């Protein structure tokens, strides 16, 4: 008994006299990928006060020691096309993002869920409630348009356009990274190139972006890219093309090389244009896109009335069968027909049995035209947005785009409220759970499309440089400690079309701003994410 007491006292004395940890975290013996595309080096990484403070052989100790032997240590992945702006107000965990190794998201295809003047309050709410990932956003040109003109068609007067510009200026001064557009959807589709150039010039005063879901990603892909480049050149802004794709079955193998050549030519003459993509052959969006844009020309409510009108539907069906038309990208035509459009979520019990079925199958079962089936489902699901998967892309074109050095990665997906559920958009697409692991698992491991170093660069150092995040995206002294540790052998994207919320494997540790947020594959509950505000030094 005396020996036990003496041994216990001695142990306490040794602990008391042990030197205090010099670091918050030390990651030991991992293969460090710096995020700039360099080959890995074996090193320790020390973290203190949210930053990387030392790389190499580290004799000191951390409050938390992580053994990374046999695993890779990478900067946290950056999602360049995120949809989490609204759901983070409800749940800041973003666990499906973290499970993919994502530590930073850039959102705002449709803008933040706040008016331009209310962006500071929105950011403050996120900070007060806490978020597990870093978050930045664009402001939508459509937000400005709708505030001034409503949701109908028409051209703005000079006074209205000036008022829209004031909204953009306020948003930029409040931290938006630029303006965005989604020109495939009404009422965004009603914006003219010249309108967007005018608003881009305002964003240019803050060295902002013009980020766009282009007017046409199908047969008119090259012309849509040329429009985006024109807006960038005339507006004096950087151009980010969202989810670059050649979404037109008859043009597979042809359109994407032309698109790449167009972008390369613009870059060669000094236009700062780049793109992001997700690595899947199907896009996911609402069923309302199957209706021609003129249906929505007088606003949403009038459009719903038109969808209910059998006579109007007859005209619509003829136009769907005819293909795309000016101002409307026909995704049914782009997919090669209704057989390649699958209902993902109809938001109604009535049509739940058809989830995963093609519109051709649904129409045959119900003995109605597939277009009628699409519009019936869309109406039944209101006020939610019924969504479908449109199989429009080829793997060959994805590979061609991925190989371009200026292409980064964006999921086009939101965080889920709860892990294992579909994302907050209600869209069961594997991109919400698999995008970033898939880049490595599919295009590094299974197919020799990218080197591991370049795949990581596309998800870390390049997007950080692109967005002006000078303190993130690299593992170097003084950088913010957004870090992912992964086992390359085990790394895989589990999400499939049949099981879109299956979890990836091989990523077990994620650090956000120096705080371990995923540990042993489990969320620690940490909310160390930061709101990223684009700096605007307003010019007079």
Coordinates of C-alpha atoms in Angstrom, one line a residue:
X1 CA 0.0 0.0 0.0
X2 CA 2.8 2.4 0.9
X3 CA 4.5 1.7 -2.5
X4 CA 1.3 2.5 -4.3
X5 CA 1.0 5.8 -2.4
X6 CA 4.6 6.7 -3.1
X7 CA 4.3 5.8 -6.8
X8 CA 1.1 7.9 -7.1
X9 CA 2.8 10.9 -5.5
X10 CA 5.8 10.5 -7.7
X11 CA 3.6 10.4 -10.8
X12 CA 1.8 13.5 -9.8
X13 CA 5.1 15.3 -9.1
X14 CA 6.4 14.3 -12.6
X15 CA 3.2 15.6 -14.2
X16 CA 3.4 18.8 -12.2
X17 CA 7.0 19.4 -13.3
X18 CA 6.4 18.5 -17.0
X19 CA 6.9 21.3 -19.4
X20 CA 3.7 23.0 -20.5
X21 CA 2.6 22.1 -24.1
X22 CA 4.1 24.6 -26.6
X23 CA 1.4 24.0 -29.2
X24 CA -2.3 23.4 -29.3
X25 CA -2.0 20.6 -31.8
X26 CA 1.0 18.7 -33.2
X27 CA 0.3 16.4 -36.2
X28 CA 3.1 13.8 -36.2
X29 CA 4.8 12.0 -39.1
X30 CA 2.2 12.5 -41.9
X31 CA 2.8 12.9 -45.6
X32 CA 2.3 16.7 -45.9
X33 CA 0.7 18.0 -49.1
X34 CA 1.2 21.8 -49.1
X35 CA -1.8 22.5 -51.4
X36 CA 0.4 24.3 -54.0
X37 CA 0.9 21.1 -56.1
X38 CA 4.3 20.1 -54.6
X39 CA 5.1 16.5 -53.9
X40 CA 4.4 15.4 -50.3
X41 CA 7.1 15.6 -47.6
X42 CA 7.1 13.7 -44.4
X43 CA 6.9 16.2 -41.6
X44 CA 5.2 17.2 -38.3
X45 CA 2.8 20.1 -38.3
X46 CA 2.4 22.3 -35.3
X47 CA -0.7 24.5 -34.7
X48 CA -1.2 27.3 -32.2
X49 CA -3.8 30.0 -31.9
X50 CA -5.6 28.9 -35.0
X51 CA -2.5 29.0 -37.3
X52 CA 0.2 26.7 -38.6
X53 CA 3.3 27.8 -36.7
X54 CA 5.9 25.2 -37.6
X55 CA 6.5 22.4 -40.1
X56 CA 9.3 19.8 -39.9
X57 CA 10.7 17.8 -37.0
X58 CA 9.0 19.3 -33.9
X59 CA 10.5 18.4 -30.5
X60 CA 7.9 20.3 -28.5
X61 CA 4.5 18.8 -27.6
X62 CA 1.0 19.8 -28.3
X63 CA -2.0 19.8 -26.0
X64 CA -3.4 17.4 -28.6
X65 CA -1.0 15.0 -30.4
X66 CA -2.2 13.4 -33.6
X67 CA -0.4 10.4 -35.1
X68 CA -0.6 10.8 -38.9
X69 CA 1.9 8.1 -39.9
X70 CA 0.8 6.4 -43.1
X71 CA -1.7 9.2 -43.8
X72 CA -1.7 12.4 -45.8
X73 CA -2.0 15.8 -44.2
X74 CA -3.6 18.4 -46.6
X75 CA -5.1 21.9 -46.4
X76 CA -8.9 21.8 -45.9
X77 CA -10.9 21.5 -49.0
X78 CA -12.7 24.6 -50.4
X79 CA -16.2 24.2 -51.9
X80 CA -16.3 26.8 -54.7
X81 CA -20.0 26.3 -55.4
X82 CA -21.9 25.8 -52.2
X83 CA -25.6 26.2 -51.4
X84 CA -25.6 26.4 -47.6
X85 CA -26.4 30.1 -47.1
X86 CA -29.8 29.5 -45.6
X87 CA -29.4 26.2 -43.8
X88 CA -26.4 27.4 -41.7
X89 CA -28.9 29.7 -39.9
X90 CA -30.8 26.6 -38.9
X91 CA -27.8 24.3 -38.3
X92 CA -24.2 25.3 -38.3
X93 CA -22.8 21.7 -38.1
X94 CA -22.4 21.2 -41.9
X95 CA -21.3 17.6 -41.1
X96 CA -21.8 16.3 -44.6
X97 CA -19.4 18.9 -45.8
X98 CA -16.8 18.1 -43.0
X99 CA -17.0 14.4 -43.8
X100 CA -15.8 15.3 -47.3
X101 CA -12.9 17.2 -45.9
X102 CA -14.5 20.6 -46.7
X103 CA -13.5 23.4 -44.3
X104 CA -14.5 26.5 -46.4
X105 CA -17.6 27.0 -48.6
X106 CA -18.3 29.8 -51.1
X107 CA -22.0 30.2 -51.6
X108 CA -24.4 32.6 -53.2
X109 CA -25.5 31.4 -56.7
X110 CA -28.8 32.9 -55.7
X111 CA -27.3 35.3 -53.2
X112 CA -27.4 35.2 -49.4
X113 CA -30.7 34.9 -47.6
X114 CA -30.6 38.6 -46.8
X115 CA -31.0 41.9 -48.6
X116 CA -27.8 43.8 -49.4
X117 CA -28.2 46.2 -46.4
X118 CA -29.0 43.2 -44.1
X119 CA -25.8 41.2 -44.9
X120 CA -23.9 42.4 -41.8
X121 CA -26.8 41.3 -39.5
X122 CA -26.9 38.0 -41.3
X123 CA -23.1 37.5 -40.9
X124 CA -23.4 38.4 -37.2
X125 CA -26.1 35.9 -36.7
X126 CA -24.0 33.1 -38.2
X127 CA -21.0 34.1 -36.0
X128 CA -23.2 34.3 -32.9
X129 CA -24.8 30.9 -33.5
X130 CA -21.6 29.4 -34.6
X131 CA -20.7 27.5 -37.8
X132 CA -18.4 24.5 -38.3
X133 CA -17.0 25.6 -41.7
X134 CA -15.7 28.9 -43.0
X135 CA -18.4 30.7 -45.1
X136 CA -18.3 33.4 -47.8
X137 CA -20.9 34.4 -50.3
X138 CA -21.7 36.3 -53.5
X139 CA -24.7 38.7 -53.8
X140 CA -27.0 37.9 -56.7
X141 CA -27.7 40.3 -59.4
X142 CA -31.2 38.8 -59.4
X143 CA -31.7 40.0 -55.8
X144 CA -31.0 43.5 -56.9
X145 CA -33.3 43.2 -59.9
X146 CA -36.2 41.7 -57.9
X147 CA -36.0 44.4 -55.3
X148 CA -36.3 47.1 -58.0
X149 CA -38.4 45.4 -60.7
X150 CA -40.1 42.3 -59.1
X151 CA -40.0 38.9 -60.7
X152 CA -41.3 39.5 -64.1
X153 CA -39.7 40.1 -67.5
X154 CA -38.7 43.4 -69.0
X155 CA -35.8 45.7 -69.3
X156 CA -34.8 48.1 -66.5
X157 CA -35.0 51.9 -67.1
X158 CA -31.7 53.7 -66.6
X159 CA -33.0 54.8 -63.2
X160 CA -33.9 51.3 -62.2
X161 CA -30.5 50.0 -63.3
X162 CA -28.8 52.7 -61.3
X163 CA -30.8 51.6 -58.2
X164 CA -29.7 48.0 -58.8
X165 CA -26.2 49.2 -58.9
X166 CA -26.6 50.9 -55.5
X167 CA -27.8 47.5 -54.1
X168 CA -24.7 45.8 -55.5
X169 CA -22.4 48.5 -54.0
X170 CA -24.0 48.1 -50.6
X171 CA -23.6 44.3 -50.8
X172 CA -19.9 44.6 -51.9
X173 CA -19.2 47.1 -49.1
X174 CA -20.8 44.6 -46.7
X175 CA -18.4 41.7 -47.6
X176 CA -19.9 40.0 -50.7
X177 CA -17.3 38.5 -53.0
X178 CA -19.0 39.8 -56.1
X179 CA -22.2 39.4 -58.0
X180 CA -23.7 36.1 -59.2
X181 CA -26.3 35.1 -61.8
X182 CA -28.3 32.0 -62.6
X183 CA -29.3 32.9 -66.2
X184 CA -30.9 29.5 -66.9
X185 CA -33.7 30.3 -64.5
X186 CA -36.4 33.0 -64.5
X187 CA -36.4 35.8 -63.5
X188 CA -32.6 35.8 -63.7
X189 CA -32.9 34.8 -67.3
X190 CA -34.6 38.1 -68.1
X191 CA -31.4 40.0 -67.5
X192 CA -29.6 41.2 -70.6
X193 CA -25.8 41.1 -71.1
X194 CA -25.7 44.9 -70.9
X195 CA -27.5 45.0 -67.6
X196 CA -25.0 42.5 -66.1
X197 CA -22.1 44.5 -67.5
X198 CA -23.4 47.6 -65.7
X199 CA -23.7 45.7 -62.4
X200 CA -20.3 44.1 -62.9
X201 CA -18.7 47.5 -63.1
X202 CA -20.0 48.3 -59.6
X203 CA -18.5 45.0 -58.3
X204 CA -15.3 45.9 -60.0
X205 CA -14.9 48.9 -57.7
X206 CA -14.2 46.3 -55.0
X207 CA -12.1 44.0 -57.1
X208 CA -15.1 41.6 -57.2
X209 CA -16.3 38.6 -59.2
X210 CA -18.9 37.9 -61.7
X211 CA -19.9 34.3 -60.9
X212 CA -22.4 32.6 -63.2
X213 CA -24.6 29.7 -63.8
X214 CA -24.5 30.5 -67.4
X215 CA -27.4 31.1 -69.8
X216 CA -26.9 27.8 -71.6
X217 CA -24.8 24.8 -70.6
X218 CA -26.1 22.7 -73.4
X219 CA -26.1 23.3 -77.2
X220 CA -25.3 27.0 -76.7
X221 CA -22.5 26.4 -74.2
X222 CA -19.7 28.2 -76.2
X223 CA -21.9 31.3 -76.8
X224 CA -22.8 31.3 -73.1
X225 CA -19.1 31.3 -72.1
X226 CA -18.5 34.1 -74.6
X227 CA -21.2 36.1 -72.9
X228 CA -19.7 35.5 -69.4
X229 CA -16.3 36.5 -70.7
X230 CA -17.8 39.7 -72.3
X231 CA -19.3 40.7 -69.0
X232 CA -16.0 40.2 -67.3
X233 CA -14.0 42.1 -70.0
X234 CA -16.4 45.0 -70.2
X235 CA -17.3 45.1 -66.5
X236 CA -13.6 44.8 -65.3
X237 CA -14.3 41.8 -63.0
X238 CA -13.0 38.3 -62.6
X239 CA -15.3 35.6 -64.0
X240 CA -16.1 32.4 -62.3
X241 CA -18.1 29.9 -64.3
X242 CA -20.1 27.7 -62.0
X243 CA -20.2 23.9 -62.5
X244 CA -18.6 23.8 -66.0
X245 CA -20.3 21.1 -68.1
X246 CA -21.2 20.2 -71.6
X247 CA -24.8 19.2 -70.9
X248 CA -25.9 18.2 -74.3
X249 CA -25.8 14.5 -75.3
X250 CA -25.4 15.1 -79.1
X251 CA -22.4 17.4 -78.4
X252 CA -20.4 15.0 -76.1
X253 CA -16.8 15.0 -76.9
X254 CA -17.1 18.2 -79.1
X255 CA -18.5 21.0 -77.0
X256 CA -16.2 20.7 -74.0
X257 CA -13.0 21.0 -76.0
X258 CA -14.5 24.1 -77.7
X259 CA -15.4 25.5 -74.3
X260 CA -11.9 24.9 -72.9
X261 CA -10.4 26.6 -76.0
X262 CA -12.6 29.6 -75.6
X263 CA -11.6 30.0 -72.0
X264 CA -7.9 29.5 -72.7
X265 CA -8.1 32.1 -75.5
X266 CA -9.7 34.7 -73.1
X267 CA -7.1 34.0 -70.4
X268 CA -4.3 34.4 -73.0
X269 CA -5.5 37.9 -73.7
X270 CA -5.7 38.8 -70.0
X271 CA -9.3 37.9 -68.9
X272 CA -9.3 36.5 -65.4
X273 CA -11.7 33.7 -66.1
X274 CA -11.8 30.3 -64.5
X275 CA -14.4 27.6 -63.6
X276 CA -15.4 24.9 -61.1
X277 CA -17.2 21.6 -61.5
X278 CA -18.7 18.6 -59.8
X279 CA -17.6 15.1 -60.9
X280 CA -21.0 13.6 -61.9
X281 CA -22.8 12.9 -65.1
X282 CA -26.1 14.3 -63.9
X283 CA -27.1 17.7 -62.8
X284 CA -29.9 18.3 -60.3
X285 CA -32.5 21.1 -60.4
X286 CA -36.2 21.9 -60.3
X287 CA -38.9 20.5 -62.6
X288 CA -39.9 24.1 -63.3
X289 CA -37.0 24.3 -65.8
X290 CA -39.0 22.0 -68.1
X291 CA -41.3 24.9 -68.7
X292 CA -40.1 27.5 -71.3
X293 CA -39.1 30.8 -69.8
X294 CA -42.0 32.8 -71.2
X295 CA -44.2 30.9 -68.8
X296 CA -42.7 32.9 -66.0
X297 CA -42.5 36.2 -67.8
X298 CA -45.2 37.8 -65.6
X299 CA -44.0 36.4 -62.3
X300 CA -44.2 33.2 -60.3
X301 CA -47.9 33.2 -59.5
X302 CA -48.9 33.8 -63.2
X303 CA -46.5 31.1 -64.2
X304 CA -48.2 28.6 -61.8
X305 CA -51.6 29.6 -63.4
X306 CA -50.2 28.9 -66.8
X307 CA -48.9 25.5 -65.7
X308 CA -52.4 24.6 -64.7
X309 CA -54.0 25.6 -68.0
X310 CA -54.4 22.6 -70.4
X311 CA -54.3 24.9 -73.5
X312 CA -51.1 26.5 -72.4
X313 CA -49.6 23.1 -71.8
X314 CA -50.2 22.0 -75.3
X315 CA -48.1 24.9 -76.5
X316 CA -45.4 24.1 -73.9
X317 CA -45.3 20.4 -75.0
X318 CA -44.7 21.4 -78.6
X319 CA -41.8 23.6 -77.5
X320 CA -40.3 20.9 -75.2
X321 CA -40.4 18.5 -78.2
X322 CA -38.8 21.1 -80.5
X323 CA -35.7 21.7 -78.3
X324 CA -34.1 24.8 -76.9
X325 CA -35.2 28.3 -77.9
X326 CA -33.7 31.8 -77.3
X327 CA -33.8 32.5 -73.6
X328 CA -34.6 29.0 -72.5
X329 CA -32.3 26.0 -72.2
X330 CA -34.3 22.8 -72.7
X331 CA -32.8 20.3 -70.3
X332 CA -35.1 17.5 -71.5
X333 CA -33.6 17.9 -75.0
X334 CA -30.1 18.2 -73.5
X335 CA -30.6 14.9 -71.6
X336 CA -31.6 13.1 -74.7
X337 CA -35.3 12.8 -73.7
X338 CA -37.5 12.1 -70.7
X339 CA -36.0 8.6 -70.2
X340 CA -32.9 10.4 -68.9
X341 CA -34.6 12.7 -66.4
X342 CA -35.3 11.0 -63.0
X343 CA -37.6 12.3 -60.3
X344 CA -35.5 12.9 -57.2
X345 CA -37.9 14.5 -54.8
X346 CA -41.5 15.5 -55.5
X347 CA -42.2 16.7 -52.0
X348 CA -45.6 15.0 -51.9
X349 CA -46.9 11.6 -50.7
X350 CA -48.8 11.3 -53.9
X351 CA -45.7 10.9 -56.0
X352 CA -43.2 9.5 -53.5
X353 CA -43.5 6.0 -55.1
X354 CA -41.9 7.5 -58.2
X355 CA -38.7 8.7 -56.7
X356 CA -35.8 7.4 -58.7
X357 CA -38.0 6.7 -61.7
X358 CA -37.6 8.5 -65.0
X359 CA -40.3 10.9 -66.2
X360 CA -40.8 8.5 -69.2
X361 CA -41.6 5.7 -66.8
X362 CA -43.8 7.9 -64.6
X363 CA -45.8 9.1 -67.7
X364 CA -46.2 5.5 -68.9
X365 CA -47.4 4.3 -65.5
X366 CA -49.9 7.2 -65.2
X367 CA -50.8 7.0 -68.9
X368 CA -50.1 10.7 -69.5
X369 CA -47.5 12.7 -71.4
X370 CA -44.1 12.8 -69.4
X371 CA -44.3 16.6 -69.6
X372 CA -47.7 16.6 -67.9
X373 CA -46.3 14.3 -65.3
X374 CA -43.4 16.7 -64.6
X375 CA -45.7 19.7 -64.3
X376 CA -48.3 17.8 -62.2
X377 CA -45.6 16.8 -59.8
X378 CA -44.2 20.3 -59.6
X379 CA -47.6 21.8 -58.8
X380 CA -48.4 19.1 -56.3
X381 CA -45.1 19.8 -54.4
X382 CA -45.7 23.5 -53.9
X383 CA -44.6 25.5 -52.1
X384 CA -41.5 23.3 -52.2
X385 CA -39.4 23.0 -55.4
X386 CA -39.7 19.5 -56.8
X387 CA -36.4 18.4 -58.2
X388 CA -35.1 15.9 -60.7
X389 CA -31.8 14.5 -61.9
X390 CA -30.9 15.3 -65.5
X391 CA -28.4 12.9 -67.0
X392 CA -26.7 15.3 -69.5
X393 CA -22.9 14.9 -69.2
X394 CA -20.3 12.4 -70.2
X395 CA -17.3 11.2 -68.2
X396 CA -15.0 12.0 -71.2
X397 CA -16.0 15.7 -70.9
X398 CA -15.6 15.7 -67.1
X399 CA -12.1 14.4 -67.6
X400 CA -11.3 17.0 -70.2
X401 CA -12.5 19.8 -67.9
X402 CA -10.8 18.4 -64.8
X403 CA -7.4 18.4 -66.5
X404 CA -7.5 22.2 -67.0
X405 CA -5.3 23.9 -64.4
X406 CA -7.8 26.7 -63.8
X407 CA -10.6 24.3 -62.8
X408 CA -11.5 24.0 -59.1
X409 CA -14.2 21.9 -57.4
X410 CA -17.7 23.0 -56.3
X411 CA -20.4 20.6 -55.1
X412 CA -23.5 22.7 -56.0
X413 CA -24.9 21.2 -52.8
X414 CA -26.0 22.4 -49.4
X415 CA -25.2 21.3 -45.9
X416 CA -27.7 18.9 -44.5
X417 CA -29.6 19.7 -41.3
X418 CA -28.8 16.3 -40.0
X419 CA -26.1 13.9 -41.1
X420 CA -27.5 11.1 -43.3
X421 CA -30.4 13.2 -44.6
X422 CA -30.5 14.8 -48.1
X423 CA -29.1 18.3 -48.2
X424 CA -31.2 21.4 -47.3
X425 CA -32.2 21.8 -51.0
X426 CA -34.1 18.5 -50.7
X427 CA -32.1 17.1 -53.6
X428 CA -30.9 13.5 -53.2
X429 CA -27.8 13.9 -55.4
X430 CA -24.5 12.1 -54.4
X431 CA -22.6 15.4 -54.8
X432 CA -23.8 16.5 -51.3
X433 CA -21.9 13.7 -49.7
X434 CA -19.3 12.5 -52.2
X435 CA -17.9 15.3 -54.4
X436 CA -14.5 15.9 -52.8
X437 CA -13.6 12.3 -51.9
X438 CA -14.6 11.3 -55.4
X439 CA -12.1 13.7 -57.0
X440 CA -9.3 11.6 -55.4
X441 CA -11.0 8.2 -55.3
X442 CA -12.2 8.3 -59.0
X443 CA -9.8 10.6 -60.8
X444 CA -6.5 9.8 -58.9
X445 CA -6.9 6.2 -57.7
X446 CA -9.3 4.5 -60.1
X447 CA -8.4 6.5 -63.2
X448 CA -5.1 8.2 -63.9
X449 CA -6.6 11.6 -64.7
X450 CA -4.9 13.7 -62.0
X451 CA -2.0 13.3 -59.8
X452 CA -2.8 13.4 -56.1
X453 CA -0.8 16.6 -55.7
X454 CA -2.8 18.4 -58.4
X455 CA -6.1 17.0 -57.2
X456 CA -5.4 18.5 -53.8
X457 CA -4.2 21.8 -55.4
X458 CA -7.6 22.1 -57.2
X459 CA -9.4 21.8 -53.9
X460 CA -7.1 23.9 -51.7
X461 CA -4.4 26.3 -52.9
X462 CA -5.9 27.2 -56.2
X463 CA -9.4 28.1 -55.0
X464 CA -7.9 30.0 -52.1
X465 CA -5.7 32.1 -54.4
X466 CA -8.6 32.5 -56.8
X467 CA -10.9 33.9 -54.1
X468 CA -8.2 36.1 -52.5
X469 CA -8.1 34.0 -49.3
X470 CA -4.4 34.8 -48.7
X471 CA -4.3 33.2 -45.3
X472 CA -5.8 29.8 -46.3
X473 CA -5.5 27.0 -48.7
X474 CA -1.8 26.1 -48.0
X475 CA 0.0 24.3 -45.2
X476 CA 2.7 26.9 -44.5
X477 CA 3.9 28.9 -41.5
X478 CA 1.4 31.6 -40.6
X479 CA -1.5 30.2 -42.6
X480 CA -4.9 29.5 -40.9
X481 CA -5.0 25.9 -39.7
X482 CA -7.7 24.4 -41.9
X483 CA -6.4 20.8 -42.2
X484 CA -7.6 17.4 -43.4
X485 CA -6.0 14.1 -42.5
X486 CA -6.9 11.2 -44.8
X487 CA -5.9 7.6 -45.5
X488 CA -5.4 7.4 -49.3
X489 CA -5.9 3.6 -49.3
X490 CA -9.3 3.9 -47.5
X491 CA -10.4 7.1 -49.2
X492 CA -13.6 6.5 -51.2
X493 CA -16.8 8.3 -52.0
X494 CA -19.7 6.1 -50.7
X495 CA -22.5 8.2 -52.2
X496 CA -24.2 6.8 -55.3
X497 CA -27.3 7.5 -57.3
X498 CA -29.1 4.7 -55.4
X499 CA -27.6 5.7 -52.0
X500 CA -26.9 9.5 -52.3
X501 CA -26.4 10.1 -48.6
X502 CA -23.9 7.3 -48.0
X503 CA -20.8 8.6 -46.2
X504 CA -17.3 8.7 -47.6
X505 CA -14.5 6.7 -46.0
X506 CA -10.9 7.5 -45.3
X507 CA -11.3 11.1 -43.8
X508 CA -11.2 10.9 -40.1
X509 CA -9.7 14.2 -38.9
X510 CA -10.7 17.7 -39.9
X511 CA -9.3 20.8 -38.3
X512 CA -11.0 24.2 -38.8
X513 CA -9.1 27.4 -37.7
X514 CA -7.0 25.3 -35.4
X515 CA -9.8 23.4 -33.7
X516 CA -10.4 19.7 -34.2
X517 CA -13.9 19.5 -35.6
X518 CA -14.0 16.0 -36.9
X519 CA -12.1 13.5 -34.7
X520 CA -12.1 9.8 -35.3
X521 CA -14.8 10.4 -37.9
X522 CA -17.1 12.1 -35.5
X523 CA -18.2 15.7 -35.2
X524 CA -16.7 17.2 -32.0
X525 CA -19.4 19.8 -31.8
X526 CA -16.9 22.6 -32.5
X527 CA -18.1 25.7 -34.2
X528 CA -14.8 27.3 -35.1
X529 CA -15.8 28.4 -38.7
X530 CA -15.4 32.0 -39.6
X531 CA -17.5 34.3 -41.9
X532 CA -15.2 35.4 -44.7
X533 CA -15.8 38.9 -45.8
X534 CA -14.4 40.1 -49.1
X535 CA -12.5 43.3 -48.4
X536 CA -13.8 46.3 -50.3
X537 CA -11.9 49.6 -50.4
X538 CA -14.6 51.6 -52.0
X539 CA -13.3 53.9 -54.7
X540 CA -14.6 57.5 -55.0

